[in-house]
PDB file of C-alpha atoms in Angstrom:
ATOM      1  CA  MET A  19      33.134  10.713 -39.691  1.00 44.00           C
ATOM      2  CA  SER A  20      31.922  13.954 -38.220  1.00 62.00           C
ATOM      3  CA  GLY A  21      31.012  14.967 -34.710  1.00 91.00           C
ATOM      4  CA  ALA A  22      29.891  17.878 -32.634  1.00 95.00           C
ATOM      5  CA  ARG A  23      30.214  19.199 -29.100  1.00 96.00           C
ATOM      6  CA  ALA A  24      28.229  21.940 -27.360  1.00 97.00           C
ATOM      7  CA  LEU A  25      30.373  23.551 -24.665  1.00 98.00           C
ATOM      8  CA  PHE A  26      29.932  26.390 -22.202  1.00 97.00           C
ATOM      9  CA  LEU A  27      32.923  28.643 -21.570  1.00 97.00           C
ATOM     10  CA  ALA A  28      32.215  30.240 -18.204  1.00 96.00           C
ATOM     11  CA  ASP A  29      34.985  32.865 -18.346  1.00 96.00           C
ATOM     12  CA  PRO A  30      37.903  34.118 -20.474  1.00 95.00           C
ATOM     13  CA  GLU A  31      40.179  31.544 -18.869  1.00 97.00           C
ATOM     14  CA  ALA A  32      37.971  28.739 -20.200  1.00 97.00           C
ATOM     15  CA  THR A  33      38.220  30.253 -23.684  1.00 97.00           C
ATOM     16  CA  ASP A  34      42.014  30.330 -23.293  1.00 97.00           C
ATOM     17  CA  ARG A  35      42.103  26.700 -22.123  1.00 98.00           C
ATOM     18  CA  VAL A  36      40.069  25.527 -25.117  1.00 98.00           C
ATOM     19  CA  GLY A  37      42.291  27.500 -27.504  1.00 98.00           C
ATOM     20  CA  GLN A  38      45.365  25.935 -25.917  1.00 98.00           C
ATOM     21  CA  ALA A  39      43.859  22.429 -26.093  1.00 98.00           C
ATOM     22  CA  LEU A  40      42.984  22.859 -29.755  1.00 98.00           C
ATOM     23  CA  SER A  41      46.513  24.118 -30.490  1.00 97.00           C
ATOM     24  CA  GLU A  42      47.880  20.829 -29.208  1.00 97.00           C
ATOM     25  CA  ALA A  43      45.339  18.736 -31.114  1.00 97.00           C
ATOM     26  CA  LEU A  44      45.361  20.359 -34.560  1.00 97.00           C
ATOM     27  CA  ARG A  45      47.966  19.352 -37.126  1.00 96.00           C
ATOM     28  CA  TRP A  46      49.467  20.917 -40.236  1.00 95.00           C
ATOM     29  CA  GLY A  47      46.856  21.131 -42.954  1.00 94.00           C
ATOM     30  CA  ASP A  48      43.967  21.586 -40.513  1.00 96.00           C
ATOM     31  CA  ALA A  49      41.510  24.485 -40.592  1.00 96.00           C
ATOM     32  CA  LEU A  50      39.722  25.919 -37.555  1.00 98.00           C
ATOM     33  CA  CYS A  51      36.788  27.949 -38.879  1.00 98.00           C
ATOM     34  CA  LEU A  52      35.460  30.506 -36.385  1.00 98.00           C
ATOM     35  CA  SER A  53      32.044  32.149 -36.557  1.00 97.00           C
ATOM     36  CA  GLY A  54      29.925  34.304 -34.283  1.00 96.00           C
ATOM     37  CA  GLY A  55      28.879  37.889 -33.859  1.00 92.00           C
ATOM     38  CA  LEU A  56      31.130  40.776 -32.959  1.00 89.00           C
ATOM     39  CA  GLY A  57      32.547  40.247 -29.476  1.00 88.00           C
ATOM     40  CA  ALA A  58      31.647  36.541 -29.396  1.00 94.00           C
ATOM     41  CA  GLY A  59      35.246  35.480 -28.749  1.00 94.00           C
ATOM     42  CA  LYS A  60      36.573  34.416 -32.154  1.00 96.00           C
ATOM     43  CA  SER A  61      39.791  36.418 -31.862  1.00 95.00           C
ATOM     44  CA  ALA A  62      40.261  35.454 -28.199  1.00 96.00           C
ATOM     45  CA  LEU A  63      40.087  31.753 -29.061  1.00 97.00           C
ATOM     46  CA  ALA A  64      42.458  32.222 -32.015  1.00 97.00           C
ATOM     47  CA  ARG A  65      44.940  34.205 -29.888  1.00 97.00           C
ATOM     48  CA  ALA A  66      45.002  31.518 -27.201  1.00 98.00           C
ATOM     49  CA  PHE A  67      45.668  28.931 -29.921  1.00 98.00           C
ATOM     50  CA  ILE A  68      48.530  30.968 -31.428  1.00 98.00           C
ATOM     51  CA  GLN A  69      50.084  31.862 -28.057  1.00 97.00           C
ATOM     52  CA  ALA A  70      50.109  28.193 -27.029  1.00 97.00           C
ATOM     53  CA  ARG A  71      51.875  27.147 -30.245  1.00 97.00           C
ATOM     54  CA  LEU A  72      54.437  29.923 -29.846  1.00 97.00           C
ATOM     55  CA  ALA A  73      54.985  29.057 -26.172  1.00 97.00           C
ATOM     56  CA  ALA A  74      55.681  25.430 -27.150  1.00 96.00           C
ATOM     57  CA  GLU A  75      58.710  26.812 -29.019  1.00 95.00           C
ATOM     58  CA  GLY A  76      59.696  29.068 -26.112  1.00 96.00           C
ATOM     59  CA  ARG A  77      58.425  32.191 -27.880  1.00 96.00           C
ATOM     60  CA  ARG A  78      56.060  35.005 -27.069  1.00 93.00           C
ATOM     61  CA  GLU A  79      54.840  37.505 -29.670  1.00 91.00           C
ATOM     62  CA  GLU A  80      52.130  40.074 -30.111  1.00 88.00           C
ATOM     63  CA  THR A  81      49.077  38.498 -31.718  1.00 90.00           C
ATOM     64  CA  PRO A  82      47.115  41.405 -33.165  1.00 84.00           C
ATOM     65  CA  SER A  83      43.715  40.941 -34.718  1.00 84.00           C
ATOM     66  CA  PRO A  84      43.918  40.594 -38.496  1.00 85.00           C
ATOM     67  CA  THR A  85      40.822  42.771 -38.943  1.00 80.00           C
ATOM     68  CA  TYR A  86      42.670  45.379 -41.009  1.00 73.00           C
ATOM     69  CA  THR A  87      45.534  43.320 -42.425  1.00 82.00           C
ATOM     70  CA  LEU A  88      43.173  40.400 -43.265  1.00 88.00           C
ATOM     71  CA  VAL A  89      45.925  37.860 -42.474  1.00 91.00           C
ATOM     72  CA  GLN A  90      48.547  37.555 -39.733  1.00 93.00           C
ATOM     73  CA  SER A  91      51.023  34.700 -40.133  1.00 93.00           C
ATOM     74  CA  TYR A  92      53.239  33.089 -37.521  1.00 96.00           C
ATOM     75  CA  ALA A  93      56.245  31.062 -38.664  1.00 95.00           C
ATOM     76  CA  LEU A  94      57.006  28.047 -36.502  1.00 96.00           C
ATOM     77  CA  ALA A  95      59.795  25.483 -36.717  1.00 94.00           C
ATOM     78  CA  ASP A  96      57.869  23.134 -39.006  1.00 92.00           C
ATOM     79  CA  GLY A  97      55.059  25.216 -40.486  1.00 94.00           C
ATOM     80  CA  GLU A  98      52.969  28.364 -40.222  1.00 95.00           C
ATOM     81  CA  ILE A  99      49.772  29.456 -38.561  1.00 96.00           C
ATOM     82  CA  TRP A 100      47.691  31.812 -40.661  1.00 95.00           C
ATOM     83  CA  HIS A 101      45.066  33.778 -38.732  1.00 96.00           C
ATOM     84  CA  ALA A 102      42.655  35.421 -41.163  1.00 93.00           C
ATOM     85  CA  ASP A 103      39.696  37.714 -40.589  1.00 92.00           C
ATOM     86  CA  LEU A 104      37.567  37.467 -43.720  1.00 92.00           C
ATOM     87  CA  TYR A 105      34.869  39.934 -42.634  1.00 90.00           C
ATOM     88  CA  ARG A 106      35.927  42.509 -45.234  1.00 86.00           C
ATOM     89  CA  LEU A 107      36.431  39.933 -47.975  1.00 82.00           C
ATOM     90  CA  GLY A 108      34.459  40.792 -51.098  1.00 78.00           C
ATOM     91  CA  ASP A 109      34.378  37.264 -52.517  1.00 77.00           C
ATOM     92  CA  ALA A 110      36.196  33.930 -52.381  1.00 76.00           C
ATOM     93  CA  GLU A 111      38.544  34.954 -55.215  1.00 81.00           C
ATOM     94  CA  GLU A 112      40.100  37.513 -52.873  1.00 83.00           C
ATOM     95  CA  ALA A 113      40.994  34.673 -50.487  1.00 79.00           C
ATOM     96  CA  GLU A 114      42.954  33.029 -53.271  1.00 81.00           C
ATOM     97  CA  GLU A 115      44.753  36.304 -53.945  1.00 83.00           C
ATOM     98  CA  LEU A 116      45.786  36.347 -50.264  1.00 82.00           C
ATOM     99  CA  GLY A 117      47.371  32.908 -50.741  1.00 82.00           C
ATOM    100  CA  LEU A 118      45.168  31.200 -48.168  1.00 79.00           C
ATOM    101  CA  PHE A 119      45.054  27.933 -50.065  1.00 77.00           C
ATOM    102  CA  GLU A 120      48.716  27.626 -51.062  1.00 77.00           C
ATOM    103  CA  ALA A 121      50.788  24.900 -49.350  1.00 69.00           C
ATOM    104  CA  PRO A 122      48.020  23.859 -46.939  1.00 76.00           C
ATOM    105  CA  GLU A 123      50.044  20.887 -45.665  1.00 81.00           C
ATOM    106  CA  ARG A 124      52.482  23.326 -44.018  1.00 88.00           C
ATOM    107  CA  ARG A 125      49.846  25.560 -42.448  1.00 94.00           C
ATOM    108  CA  ILE A 126      47.128  25.627 -39.898  1.00 96.00           C
ATOM    109  CA  LEU A 127      44.396  28.046 -40.901  1.00 96.00           C
ATOM    110  CA  LEU A 128      42.418  29.962 -38.273  1.00 97.00           C
ATOM    111  CA  LEU A 129      39.608  31.550 -40.294  1.00 96.00           C
ATOM    112  CA  GLU A 130      37.285  34.120 -38.745  1.00 95.00           C
ATOM    113  CA  TRP A 131      34.134  34.790 -40.787  1.00 94.00           C
ATOM    114  CA  TRP A 132      35.035  31.711 -42.838  1.00 94.00           C
ATOM    115  CA  ASN A 133      31.507  31.427 -44.263  1.00 92.00           C
ATOM    116  CA  ARG A 134      32.427  34.293 -46.620  1.00 90.00           C
ATOM    117  CA  LEU A 135      34.431  31.709 -48.555  1.00 91.00           C
ATOM    118  CA  GLY A 136      31.304  29.900 -49.702  1.00 89.00           C
ATOM    119  CA  GLU A 137      32.210  26.877 -51.826  1.00 89.00           C
ATOM    120  CA  ALA A 138      35.919  27.684 -51.412  1.00 89.00           C
ATOM    121  CA  ALA A 139      35.820  26.870 -47.668  1.00 92.00           C
ATOM    122  CA  PRO A 140      38.095  24.010 -46.635  1.00 92.00           C
ATOM    123  CA  SER A 141      36.220  20.739 -47.147  1.00 93.00           C
ATOM    124  CA  ARG A 142      37.817  19.229 -44.027  1.00 95.00           C
ATOM    125  CA  ARG A 143      37.470  21.647 -41.143  1.00 97.00           C
ATOM    126  CA  LEU A 144      36.603  22.105 -37.486  1.00 98.00           C
ATOM    127  CA  GLU A 145      33.875  24.714 -37.168  1.00 98.00           C
ATOM    128  CA  ALA A 146      33.781  26.739 -33.941  1.00 98.00           C
ATOM    129  CA  ALA A 147      30.586  28.776 -33.554  1.00 98.00           C
ATOM    130  CA  LEU A 148      30.718  31.165 -30.596  1.00 98.00           C
ATOM    131  CA  ALA A 149      27.937  33.186 -28.979  1.00 97.00           C
ATOM    132  CA  VAL A 150      27.663  35.268 -25.832  1.00 96.00           C
ATOM    133  CA  SER A 151      25.655  33.313 -23.262  1.00 94.00           C
ATOM    134  CA  GLY A 152      25.013  35.043 -19.937  1.00 92.00           C
ATOM    135  CA  ALA A 153      28.366  35.830 -18.341  1.00 91.00           C
ATOM    136  CA  GLY A 154      30.161  33.325 -20.579  1.00 95.00           C
ATOM    137  CA  ARG A 155      30.153  31.966 -24.094  1.00 96.00           C
ATOM    138  CA  ALA A 156      28.485  29.079 -25.830  1.00 98.00           C
ATOM    139  CA  LEU A 157      30.815  27.189 -28.157  1.00 98.00           C
ATOM    140  CA  ARG A 158      29.568  24.665 -30.675  1.00 98.00           C
ATOM    141  CA  LEU A 159      32.309  22.627 -32.314  1.00 98.00           C
ATOM    142  CA  THR A 160      31.325  20.759 -35.465  1.00 98.00           C
ATOM    143  CA  ALA A 161      33.754  18.450 -37.225  1.00 97.00           C
ATOM    144  CA  VAL A 162      33.480  18.256 -40.995  1.00 96.00           C
ATOM    145  CA  GLY A 163      35.481  15.322 -42.313  1.00 95.00           C
ATOM    146  CA  ASP A 164      37.443  12.619 -40.540  1.00 94.00           C
ATOM    147  CA  GLY A 165      40.079  12.800 -37.856  1.00 94.00           C
ATOM    148  CA  TRP A 166      38.689  15.356 -35.403  1.00 97.00           C
ATOM    149  CA  GLU A 167      37.830  13.154 -32.417  1.00 96.00           C
ATOM    150  CA  GLN A 168      41.012  14.003 -30.480  1.00 96.00           C
ATOM    151  CA  ALA A 169      40.428  17.745 -30.954  1.00 97.00           C
ATOM    152  CA  LEU A 170      36.786  17.484 -29.883  1.00 97.00           C
ATOM    153  CA  GLU A 171      37.675  15.516 -26.762  1.00 97.00           C
ATOM    154  CA  ALA A 172      40.524  17.887 -25.864  1.00 97.00           C
ATOM    155  CA  ALA A 173      38.244  20.929 -26.167  1.00 98.00           C
ATOM    156  CA  GLU A 174      35.563  19.250 -24.082  1.00 97.00           C
ATOM    157  CA  ARG A 175      38.058  18.470 -21.269  1.00 97.00           C
ATOM    158  CA  ALA A 176      39.481  21.999 -21.380  1.00 97.00           C
ATOM    159  CA  ALA A 177      36.060  23.654 -21.113  1.00 96.00           C
ATOM    160  CA  ARG A 178      35.314  22.013 -17.750  1.00 90.00           C
TER     161      ARG A 178
END
């Protein structure tokens, strides 16, 4: 089953709330695939997701953009979050060299510019397309594969 939601994020706090809601709904092995132009809010949504997961363990850490490092990883008690910015990726083979697809059952992948993976993109994923819309952001969530209903509903509630 797949599904989609079109949401409006009126301010940065709404973006944070949706990131936090998704952090509670996604499970190990899931992939959140972020797209949108520069400044659309991909990194902001990913940071809110990561900060919420860290806070659930009583932790707070810097969450820099992985623009130059390509991947930032965050070890948690029972798995890892990998935040990747694939903008500078030459081809999908480079993603394999980074280790993005190793041990997926113990990771949550947050993939900015995920479309650069082409056929190597995760077959089961939640796509989050962001765009500036007036003073806020438009967010279109599209579920590819089964099991995303809880995440879609959580994001929809958080955006209100």
